mmCIF file of C-alpha atoms in Angstrom:
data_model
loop_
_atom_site.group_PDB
_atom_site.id
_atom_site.type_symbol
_atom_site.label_atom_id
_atom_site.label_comp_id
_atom_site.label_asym_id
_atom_site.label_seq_id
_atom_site.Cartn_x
_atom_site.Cartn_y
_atom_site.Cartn_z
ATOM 1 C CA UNK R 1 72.740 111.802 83.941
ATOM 2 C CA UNK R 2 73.825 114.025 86.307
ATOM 3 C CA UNK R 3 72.090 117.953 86.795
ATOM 4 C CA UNK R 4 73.841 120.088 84.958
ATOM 5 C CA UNK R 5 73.165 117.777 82.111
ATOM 6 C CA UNK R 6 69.655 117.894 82.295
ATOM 7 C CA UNK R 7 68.635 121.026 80.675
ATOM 8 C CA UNK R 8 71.069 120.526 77.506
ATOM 9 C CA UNK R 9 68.774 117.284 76.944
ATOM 10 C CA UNK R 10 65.475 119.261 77.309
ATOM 11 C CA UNK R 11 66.313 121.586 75.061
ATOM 12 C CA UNK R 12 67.843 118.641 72.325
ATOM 13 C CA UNK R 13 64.962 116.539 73.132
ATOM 14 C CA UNK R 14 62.784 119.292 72.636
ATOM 15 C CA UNK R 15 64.494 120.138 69.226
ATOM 16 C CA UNK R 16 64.112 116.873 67.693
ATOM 17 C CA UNK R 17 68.292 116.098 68.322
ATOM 18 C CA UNK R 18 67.478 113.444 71.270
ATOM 19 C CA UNK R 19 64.565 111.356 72.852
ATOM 20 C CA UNK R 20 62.422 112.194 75.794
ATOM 21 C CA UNK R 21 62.827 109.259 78.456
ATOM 22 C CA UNK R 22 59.878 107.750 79.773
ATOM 23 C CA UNK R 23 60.781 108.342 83.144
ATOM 24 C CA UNK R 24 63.235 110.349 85.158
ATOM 25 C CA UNK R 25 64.054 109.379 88.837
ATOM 26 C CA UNK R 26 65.332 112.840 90.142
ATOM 27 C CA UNK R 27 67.519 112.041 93.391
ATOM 28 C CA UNK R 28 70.106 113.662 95.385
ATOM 29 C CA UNK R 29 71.255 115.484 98.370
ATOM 30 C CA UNK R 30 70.843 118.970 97.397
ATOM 31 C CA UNK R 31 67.081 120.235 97.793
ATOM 32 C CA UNK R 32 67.769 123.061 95.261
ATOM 33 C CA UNK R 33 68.979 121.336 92.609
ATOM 34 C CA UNK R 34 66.407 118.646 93.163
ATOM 35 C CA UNK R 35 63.678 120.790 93.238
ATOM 36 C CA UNK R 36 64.791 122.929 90.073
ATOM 37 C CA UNK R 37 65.214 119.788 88.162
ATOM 38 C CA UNK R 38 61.780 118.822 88.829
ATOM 39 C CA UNK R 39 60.553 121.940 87.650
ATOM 40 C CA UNK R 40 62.733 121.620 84.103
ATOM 41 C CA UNK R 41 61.050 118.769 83.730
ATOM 42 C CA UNK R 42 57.605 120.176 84.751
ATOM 43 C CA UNK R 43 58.127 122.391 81.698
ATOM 44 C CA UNK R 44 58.388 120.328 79.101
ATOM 45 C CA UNK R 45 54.742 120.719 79.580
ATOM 46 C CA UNK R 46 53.602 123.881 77.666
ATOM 47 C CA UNK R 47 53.030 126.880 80.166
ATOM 48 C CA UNK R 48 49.708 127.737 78.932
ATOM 49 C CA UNK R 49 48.134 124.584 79.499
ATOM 50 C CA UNK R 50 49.859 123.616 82.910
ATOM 51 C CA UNK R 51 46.699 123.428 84.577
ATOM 52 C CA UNK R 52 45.565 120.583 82.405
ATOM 53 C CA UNK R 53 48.994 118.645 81.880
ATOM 54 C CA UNK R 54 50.867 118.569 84.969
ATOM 55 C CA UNK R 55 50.009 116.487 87.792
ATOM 56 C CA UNK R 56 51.143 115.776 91.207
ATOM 57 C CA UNK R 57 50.443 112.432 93.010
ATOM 58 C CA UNK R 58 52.535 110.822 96.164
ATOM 59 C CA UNK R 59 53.864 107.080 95.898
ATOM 60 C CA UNK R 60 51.709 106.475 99.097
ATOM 61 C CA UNK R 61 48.689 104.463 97.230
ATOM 62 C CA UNK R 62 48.372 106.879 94.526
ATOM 63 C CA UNK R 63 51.158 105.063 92.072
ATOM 64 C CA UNK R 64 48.235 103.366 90.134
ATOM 65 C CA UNK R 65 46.590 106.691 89.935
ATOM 66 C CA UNK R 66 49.579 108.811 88.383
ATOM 67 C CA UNK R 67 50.338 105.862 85.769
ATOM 68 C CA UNK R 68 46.645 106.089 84.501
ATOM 69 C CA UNK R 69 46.558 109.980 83.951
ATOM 70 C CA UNK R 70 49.727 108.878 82.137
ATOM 71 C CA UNK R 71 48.228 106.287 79.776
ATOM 72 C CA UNK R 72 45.806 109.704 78.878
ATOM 73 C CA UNK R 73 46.877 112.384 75.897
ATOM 74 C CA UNK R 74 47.601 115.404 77.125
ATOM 75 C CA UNK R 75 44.858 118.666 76.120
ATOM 76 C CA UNK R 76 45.736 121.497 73.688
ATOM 77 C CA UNK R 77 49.423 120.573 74.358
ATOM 78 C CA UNK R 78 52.174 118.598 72.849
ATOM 79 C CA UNK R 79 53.040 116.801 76.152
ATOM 80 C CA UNK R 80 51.551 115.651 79.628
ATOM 81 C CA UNK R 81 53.798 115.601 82.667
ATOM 82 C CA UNK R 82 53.117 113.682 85.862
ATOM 83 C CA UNK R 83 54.920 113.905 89.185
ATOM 84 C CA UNK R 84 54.973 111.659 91.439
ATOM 85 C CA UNK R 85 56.730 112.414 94.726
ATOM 86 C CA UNK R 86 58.561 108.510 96.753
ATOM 87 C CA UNK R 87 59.328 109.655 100.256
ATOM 88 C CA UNK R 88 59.876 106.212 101.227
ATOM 89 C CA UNK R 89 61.056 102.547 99.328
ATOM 90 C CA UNK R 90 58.829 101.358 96.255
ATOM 91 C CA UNK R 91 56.478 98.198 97.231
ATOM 92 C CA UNK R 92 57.214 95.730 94.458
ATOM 93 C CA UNK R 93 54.117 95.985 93.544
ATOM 94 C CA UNK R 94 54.724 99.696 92.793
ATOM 95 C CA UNK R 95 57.494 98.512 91.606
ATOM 96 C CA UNK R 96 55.838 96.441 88.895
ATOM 97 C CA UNK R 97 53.116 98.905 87.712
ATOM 98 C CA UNK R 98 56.364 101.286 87.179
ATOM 99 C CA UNK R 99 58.022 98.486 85.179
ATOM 100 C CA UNK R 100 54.867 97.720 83.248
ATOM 101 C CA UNK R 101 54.619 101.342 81.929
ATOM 102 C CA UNK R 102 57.958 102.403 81.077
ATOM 103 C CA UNK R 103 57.979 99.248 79.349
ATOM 104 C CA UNK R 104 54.882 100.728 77.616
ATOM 105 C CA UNK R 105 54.851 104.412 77.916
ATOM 106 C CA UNK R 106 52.428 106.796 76.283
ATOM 107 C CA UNK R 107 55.003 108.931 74.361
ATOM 108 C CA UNK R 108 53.650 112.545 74.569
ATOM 109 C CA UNK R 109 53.880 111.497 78.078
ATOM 110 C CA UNK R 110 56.669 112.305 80.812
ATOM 111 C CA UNK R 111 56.974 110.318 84.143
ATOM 112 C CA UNK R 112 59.095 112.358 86.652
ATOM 113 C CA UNK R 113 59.731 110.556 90.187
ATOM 114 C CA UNK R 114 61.149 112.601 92.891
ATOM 115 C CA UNK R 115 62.892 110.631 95.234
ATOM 116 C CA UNK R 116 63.603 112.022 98.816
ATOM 117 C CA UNK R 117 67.070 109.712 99.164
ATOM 118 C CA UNK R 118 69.271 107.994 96.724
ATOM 119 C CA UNK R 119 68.497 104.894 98.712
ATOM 120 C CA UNK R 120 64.918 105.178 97.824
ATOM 121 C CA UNK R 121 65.707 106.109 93.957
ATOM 122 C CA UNK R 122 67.121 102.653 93.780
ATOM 123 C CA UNK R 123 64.181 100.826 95.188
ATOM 124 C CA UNK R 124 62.928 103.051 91.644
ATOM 125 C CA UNK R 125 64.977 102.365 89.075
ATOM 126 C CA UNK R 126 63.809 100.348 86.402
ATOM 127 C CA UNK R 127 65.081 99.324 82.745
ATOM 128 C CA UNK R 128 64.248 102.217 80.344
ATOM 129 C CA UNK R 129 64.443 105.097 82.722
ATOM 130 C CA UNK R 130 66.582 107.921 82.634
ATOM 131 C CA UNK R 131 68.424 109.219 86.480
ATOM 132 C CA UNK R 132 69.346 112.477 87.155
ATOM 133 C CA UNK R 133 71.839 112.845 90.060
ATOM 134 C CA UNK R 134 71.340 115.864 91.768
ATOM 135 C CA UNK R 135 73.790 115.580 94.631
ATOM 136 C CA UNK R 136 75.982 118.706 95.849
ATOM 137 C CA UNK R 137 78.005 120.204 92.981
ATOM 138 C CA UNK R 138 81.715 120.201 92.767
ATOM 139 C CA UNK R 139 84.454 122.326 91.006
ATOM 140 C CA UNK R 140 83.165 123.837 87.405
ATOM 141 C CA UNK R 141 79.612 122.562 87.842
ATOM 142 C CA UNK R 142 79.536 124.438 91.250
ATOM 143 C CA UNK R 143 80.973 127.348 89.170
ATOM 144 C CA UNK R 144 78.344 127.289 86.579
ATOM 145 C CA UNK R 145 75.853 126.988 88.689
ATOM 146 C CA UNK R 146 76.595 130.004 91.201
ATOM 147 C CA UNK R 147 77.141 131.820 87.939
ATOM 148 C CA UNK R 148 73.413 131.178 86.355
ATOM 149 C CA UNK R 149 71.981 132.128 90.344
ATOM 150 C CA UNK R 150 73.920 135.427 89.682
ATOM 151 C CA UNK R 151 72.552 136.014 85.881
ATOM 152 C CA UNK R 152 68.978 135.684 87.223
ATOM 153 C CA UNK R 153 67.082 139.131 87.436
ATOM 154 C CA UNK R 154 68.816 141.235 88.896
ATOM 155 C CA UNK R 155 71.423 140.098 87.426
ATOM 156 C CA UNK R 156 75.235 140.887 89.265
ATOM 157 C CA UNK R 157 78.339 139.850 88.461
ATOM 158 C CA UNK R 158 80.832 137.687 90.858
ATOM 159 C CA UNK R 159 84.774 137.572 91.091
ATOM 160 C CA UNK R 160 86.058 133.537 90.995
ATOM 161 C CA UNK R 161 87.816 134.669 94.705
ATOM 162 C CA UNK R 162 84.183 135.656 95.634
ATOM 163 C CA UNK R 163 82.824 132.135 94.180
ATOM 164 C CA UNK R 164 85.578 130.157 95.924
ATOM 165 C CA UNK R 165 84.571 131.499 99.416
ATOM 166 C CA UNK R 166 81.245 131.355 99.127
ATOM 167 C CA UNK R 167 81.350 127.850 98.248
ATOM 168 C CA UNK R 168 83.283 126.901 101.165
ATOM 169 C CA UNK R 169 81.544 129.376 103.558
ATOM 170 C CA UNK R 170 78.426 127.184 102.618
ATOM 171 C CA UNK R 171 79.983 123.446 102.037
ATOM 172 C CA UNK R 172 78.685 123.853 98.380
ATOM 173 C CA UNK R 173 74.891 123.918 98.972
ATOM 174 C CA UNK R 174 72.768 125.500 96.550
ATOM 175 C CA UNK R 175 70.053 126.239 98.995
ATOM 176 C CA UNK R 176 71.930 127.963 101.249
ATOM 177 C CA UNK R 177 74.614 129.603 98.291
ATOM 178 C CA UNK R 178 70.600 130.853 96.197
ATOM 179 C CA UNK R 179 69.086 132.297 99.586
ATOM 180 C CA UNK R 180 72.978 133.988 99.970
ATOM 181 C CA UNK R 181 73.292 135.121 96.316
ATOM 182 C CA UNK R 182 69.970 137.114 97.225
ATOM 183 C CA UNK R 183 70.851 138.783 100.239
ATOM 184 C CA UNK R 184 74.727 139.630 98.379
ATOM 185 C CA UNK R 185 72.345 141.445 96.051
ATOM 186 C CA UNK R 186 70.920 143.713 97.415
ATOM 187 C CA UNK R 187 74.237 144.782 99.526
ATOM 188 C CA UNK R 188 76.629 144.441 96.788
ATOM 189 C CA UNK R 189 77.222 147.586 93.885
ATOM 190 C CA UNK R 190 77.174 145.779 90.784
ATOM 191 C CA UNK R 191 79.888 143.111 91.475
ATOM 192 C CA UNK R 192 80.242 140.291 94.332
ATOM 193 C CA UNK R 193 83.697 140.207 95.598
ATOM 194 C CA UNK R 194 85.198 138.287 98.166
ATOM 195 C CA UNK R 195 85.318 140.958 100.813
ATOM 196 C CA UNK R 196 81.658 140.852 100.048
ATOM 197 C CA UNK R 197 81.190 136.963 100.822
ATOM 198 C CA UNK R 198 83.282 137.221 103.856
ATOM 199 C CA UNK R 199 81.533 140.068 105.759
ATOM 200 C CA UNK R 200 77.536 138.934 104.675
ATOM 201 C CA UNK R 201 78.088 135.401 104.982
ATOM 202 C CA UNK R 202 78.749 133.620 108.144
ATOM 203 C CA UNK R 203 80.372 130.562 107.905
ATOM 204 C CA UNK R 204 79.082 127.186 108.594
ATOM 205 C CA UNK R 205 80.444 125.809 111.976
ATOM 206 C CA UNK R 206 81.736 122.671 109.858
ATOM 207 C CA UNK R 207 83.322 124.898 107.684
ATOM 208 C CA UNK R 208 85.358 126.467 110.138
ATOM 209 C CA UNK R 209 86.243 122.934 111.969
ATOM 210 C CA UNK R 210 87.278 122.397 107.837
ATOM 211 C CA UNK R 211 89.534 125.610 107.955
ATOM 212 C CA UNK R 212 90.954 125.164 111.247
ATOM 213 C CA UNK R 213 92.090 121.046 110.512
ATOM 214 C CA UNK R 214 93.347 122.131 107.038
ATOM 215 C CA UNK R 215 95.775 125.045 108.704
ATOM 216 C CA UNK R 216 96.847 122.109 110.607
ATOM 217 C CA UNK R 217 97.704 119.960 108.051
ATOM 218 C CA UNK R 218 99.572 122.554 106.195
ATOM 219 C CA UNK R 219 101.183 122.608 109.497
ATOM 220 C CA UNK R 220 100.440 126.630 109.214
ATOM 221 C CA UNK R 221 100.524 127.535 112.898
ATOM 222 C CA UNK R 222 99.798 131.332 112.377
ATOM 223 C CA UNK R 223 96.608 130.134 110.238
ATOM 224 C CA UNK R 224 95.150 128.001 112.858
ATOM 225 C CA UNK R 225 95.301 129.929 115.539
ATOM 226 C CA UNK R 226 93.636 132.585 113.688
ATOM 227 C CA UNK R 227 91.254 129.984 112.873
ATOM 228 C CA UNK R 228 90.990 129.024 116.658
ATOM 229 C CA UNK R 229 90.346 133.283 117.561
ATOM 230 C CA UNK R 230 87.488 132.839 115.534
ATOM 231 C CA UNK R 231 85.538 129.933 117.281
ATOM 232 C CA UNK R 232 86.925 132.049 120.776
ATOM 233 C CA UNK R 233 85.040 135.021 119.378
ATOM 234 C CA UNK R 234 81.957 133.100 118.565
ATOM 235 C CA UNK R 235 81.835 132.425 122.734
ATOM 236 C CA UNK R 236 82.516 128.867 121.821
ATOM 237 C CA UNK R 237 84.031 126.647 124.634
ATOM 238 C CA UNK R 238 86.712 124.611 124.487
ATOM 239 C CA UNK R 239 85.885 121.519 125.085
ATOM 240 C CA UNK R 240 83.247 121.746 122.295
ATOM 241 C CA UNK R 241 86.381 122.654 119.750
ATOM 242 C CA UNK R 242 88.376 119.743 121.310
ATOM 243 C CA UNK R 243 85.150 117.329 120.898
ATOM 244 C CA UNK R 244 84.695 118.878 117.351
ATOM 245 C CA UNK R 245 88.093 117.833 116.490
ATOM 246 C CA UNK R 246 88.109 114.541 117.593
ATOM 247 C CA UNK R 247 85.185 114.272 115.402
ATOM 248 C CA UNK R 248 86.360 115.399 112.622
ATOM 249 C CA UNK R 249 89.573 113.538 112.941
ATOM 250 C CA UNK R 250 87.927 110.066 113.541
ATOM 251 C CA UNK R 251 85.304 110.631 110.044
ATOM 252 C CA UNK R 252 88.907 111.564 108.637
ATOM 253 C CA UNK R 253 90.226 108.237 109.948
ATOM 254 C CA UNK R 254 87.146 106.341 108.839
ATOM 255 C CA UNK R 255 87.269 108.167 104.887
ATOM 256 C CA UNK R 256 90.888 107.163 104.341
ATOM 257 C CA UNK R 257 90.470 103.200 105.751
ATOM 258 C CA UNK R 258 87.052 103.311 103.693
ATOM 259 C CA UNK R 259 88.449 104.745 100.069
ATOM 260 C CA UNK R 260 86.674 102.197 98.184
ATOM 261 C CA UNK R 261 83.418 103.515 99.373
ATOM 262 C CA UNK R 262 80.848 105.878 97.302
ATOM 263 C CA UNK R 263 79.940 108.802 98.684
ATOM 264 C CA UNK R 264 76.493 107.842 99.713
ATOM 265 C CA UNK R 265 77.556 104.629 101.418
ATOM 266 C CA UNK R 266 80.415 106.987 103.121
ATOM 267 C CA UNK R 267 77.881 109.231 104.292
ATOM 268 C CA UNK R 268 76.346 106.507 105.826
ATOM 269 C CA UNK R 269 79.164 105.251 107.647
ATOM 270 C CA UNK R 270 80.074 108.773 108.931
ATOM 271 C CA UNK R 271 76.627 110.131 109.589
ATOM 272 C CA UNK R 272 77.048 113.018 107.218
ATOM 273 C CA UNK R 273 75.601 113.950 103.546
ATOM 274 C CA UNK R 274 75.978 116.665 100.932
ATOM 275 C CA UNK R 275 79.484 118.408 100.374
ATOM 276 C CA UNK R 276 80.271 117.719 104.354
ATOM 277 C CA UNK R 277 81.624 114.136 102.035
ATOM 278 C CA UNK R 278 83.802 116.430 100.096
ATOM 279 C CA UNK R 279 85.082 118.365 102.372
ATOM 280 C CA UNK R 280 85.740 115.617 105.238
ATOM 281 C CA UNK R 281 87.874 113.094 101.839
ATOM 282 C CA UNK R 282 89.732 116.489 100.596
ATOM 283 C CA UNK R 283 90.827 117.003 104.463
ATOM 284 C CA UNK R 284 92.175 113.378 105.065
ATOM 285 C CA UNK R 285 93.893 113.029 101.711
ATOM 286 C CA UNK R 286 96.553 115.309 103.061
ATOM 287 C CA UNK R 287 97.212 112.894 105.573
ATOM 288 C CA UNK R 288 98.402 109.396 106.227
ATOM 289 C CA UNK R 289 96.337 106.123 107.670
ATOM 290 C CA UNK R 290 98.996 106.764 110.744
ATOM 291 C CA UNK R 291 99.211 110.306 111.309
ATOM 292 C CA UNK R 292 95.471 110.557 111.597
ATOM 293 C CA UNK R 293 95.474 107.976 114.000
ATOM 294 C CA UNK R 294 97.661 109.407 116.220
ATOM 295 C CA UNK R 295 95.790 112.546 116.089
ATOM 296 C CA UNK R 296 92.699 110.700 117.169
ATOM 297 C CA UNK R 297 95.138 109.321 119.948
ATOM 298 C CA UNK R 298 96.078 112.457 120.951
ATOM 299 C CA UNK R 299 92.591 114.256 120.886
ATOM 300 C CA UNK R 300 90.924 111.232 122.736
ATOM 301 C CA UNK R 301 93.590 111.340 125.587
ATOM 302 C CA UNK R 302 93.039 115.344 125.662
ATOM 303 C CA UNK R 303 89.363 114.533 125.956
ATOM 304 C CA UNK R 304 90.006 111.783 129.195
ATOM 305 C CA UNK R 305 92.359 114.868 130.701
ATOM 306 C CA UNK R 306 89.324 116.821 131.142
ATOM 307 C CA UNK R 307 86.569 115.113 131.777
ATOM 308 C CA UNK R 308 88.732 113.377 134.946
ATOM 309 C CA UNK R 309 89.746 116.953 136.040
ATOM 310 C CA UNK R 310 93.172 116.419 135.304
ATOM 311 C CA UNK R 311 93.417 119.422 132.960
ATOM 312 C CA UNK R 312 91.171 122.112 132.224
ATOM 313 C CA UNK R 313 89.843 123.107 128.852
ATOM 314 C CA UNK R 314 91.853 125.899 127.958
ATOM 315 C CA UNK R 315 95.167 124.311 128.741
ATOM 316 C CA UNK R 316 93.800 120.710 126.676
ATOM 317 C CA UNK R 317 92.807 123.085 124.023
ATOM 318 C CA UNK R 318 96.259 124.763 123.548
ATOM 319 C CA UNK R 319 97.991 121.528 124.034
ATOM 320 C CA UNK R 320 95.397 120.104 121.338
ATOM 321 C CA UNK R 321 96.809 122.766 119.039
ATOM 322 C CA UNK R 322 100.627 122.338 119.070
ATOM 323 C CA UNK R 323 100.652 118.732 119.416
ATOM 324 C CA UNK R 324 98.801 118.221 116.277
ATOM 325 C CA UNK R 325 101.049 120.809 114.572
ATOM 326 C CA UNK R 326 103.303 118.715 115.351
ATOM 327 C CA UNK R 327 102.616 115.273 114.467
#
């Protein structure tokens, strides 16, 4: 089940039209949407007797703990919810105490398991539990979900250019896009617009290596240049664009000889989570296996020019620029 499909099931399980799960492993790379699935699921419990029905343990010795205030009926209330918070891989015999309840579960009972990684949500997993992927949105869920941030109290409305920018400003992180939202606000009259996004919110450095090597593969020399003003603006040297480059170029490289590859396991390879696994495939399908070698070719040679002194930055920089216009 992925997040946005979480609170539809509450609400049906809640109304008699579906089942409550035994256990949900929450996991994901996007605090936010981790956190505020976690706290759906804390309110299945009723809000007036919280205090008695929700619990909080950690999976470091307390598993046995938080599977015996489980096994216990919930007071007043229709339901008891325990959390229980894995920071690191499940012990089999955590494992087994895990397997030996949902196997067995109280049913006005609700297991939640908040995993820090997806590769500790798998060390999790067992038969009869329900997942809830809360990685970084894309496309309409993104949408929706900037949408609801912007119906909260007090409520605004937000033009789709506005959405779009914001989304890329920020790589598609709901923590960063809900502390944004906030600040756009209390500055904006009524509606968000893009003018709005692009004056409050700064974008992310990776962002603006994105928006630079896209100009270049739309070959739009005008565009990255402008691009390129920006990171001159910033004070930012030019060796650190040139290195930036390179970098990007090679995770480019690595995402189109590695296709076959989930985007966890890719973010492995490439050192990277979140939407920077998005944004780094959606670059290097413009481009061919070849041509993005030879701009790693080129960038690497640009990079010996000036660390032997045989060029200086500026000049490697500029050079940088037309030659991978050009290839």
């Amino acid at each position: 089940m992925e997040y946005g499909e979480l609170e539809r099931h509450i609400v049906c399980a809640l109304g008699g039209s579906e089942k409550l799960a035994p256990a949900y492993v929450v996991y994901g790379n996007d605090d936010y949407l981790r956190s505020h699935a976690v706290k759906m699921l804390k309110d299945i419990a009723e809000e007036d007797f919280a205090s008695f029905n929700v619990s909080v343990f950690s999976s470091d010795g307390e598993v046995g703990d938080a599977i015996d205030v489980l096994n216990t009926y919930p007071v007043f209330g229709e339901y008891r919810v325990v959390v229980l918070t894995v920071a690191q891989k499940f012990s089999d015999a955590d494992k087994d105490a895990l397997k030996g309840y949902v196997a067995a579960p109280l049913q006005s009972s609700v297991l939640v398991v908040d995993c820090e990684s997806a590769d500790v949500a798998k060390t999790v997993k067992v038969k009869g539990a329900q997942s809830v992927d809360c990685s970084v949105l894309k496309n309409d869920a993104l949408v929706a979900e900037i949408k609801k941030v912007c119906e909260q109290s007090p409520s605004i409305e937000i033009e789709p250019a506005a959405i779009t920018e914001l989304s890329q400003r920020t790589q598609g992180s709901m923590s960063r896009i809900a502390c944004e939202i906030v600040k756009l606000k209390s500055y904006c009259n009524g509606v968000i617009t893009r003018r709005d996004v692009c004056e409050m919110v700064t974008a992310d450095f990776e962002f603006q290596v994105y928006d630079l090597t896209q100009a270049v593969s739309d070959k739009n020399a005008e565009k990255a240049f402008r691009a390129l003003d920006v990171f001159y603006n910033d004070g930012v040297r030019p060796m650190r664009i040139i290195n930036q480059l390179y970098d990007r170029y090679r995770k480019m490289l690595l995402a189109e000889l590695n296709k076959g590859m989930g985007n966890d396991e890719l973010g492995a390879l490439l050192g990277v989570k979140g939407a920077a696994v998005y944004f780094i495939k959606k670059s290097s399908s413009a481009y061919s296996q070849v041509r993005l070698k030879k701009c790693v070719d080129c960038l690497h040679s640009l990079q010996c020019a000036v660390l032997s002194g045989k060029r200086t930055e500026n000049s490697a920089l500029q050079q940088a620029m037309f030659e991978l216009l050009g290839i």
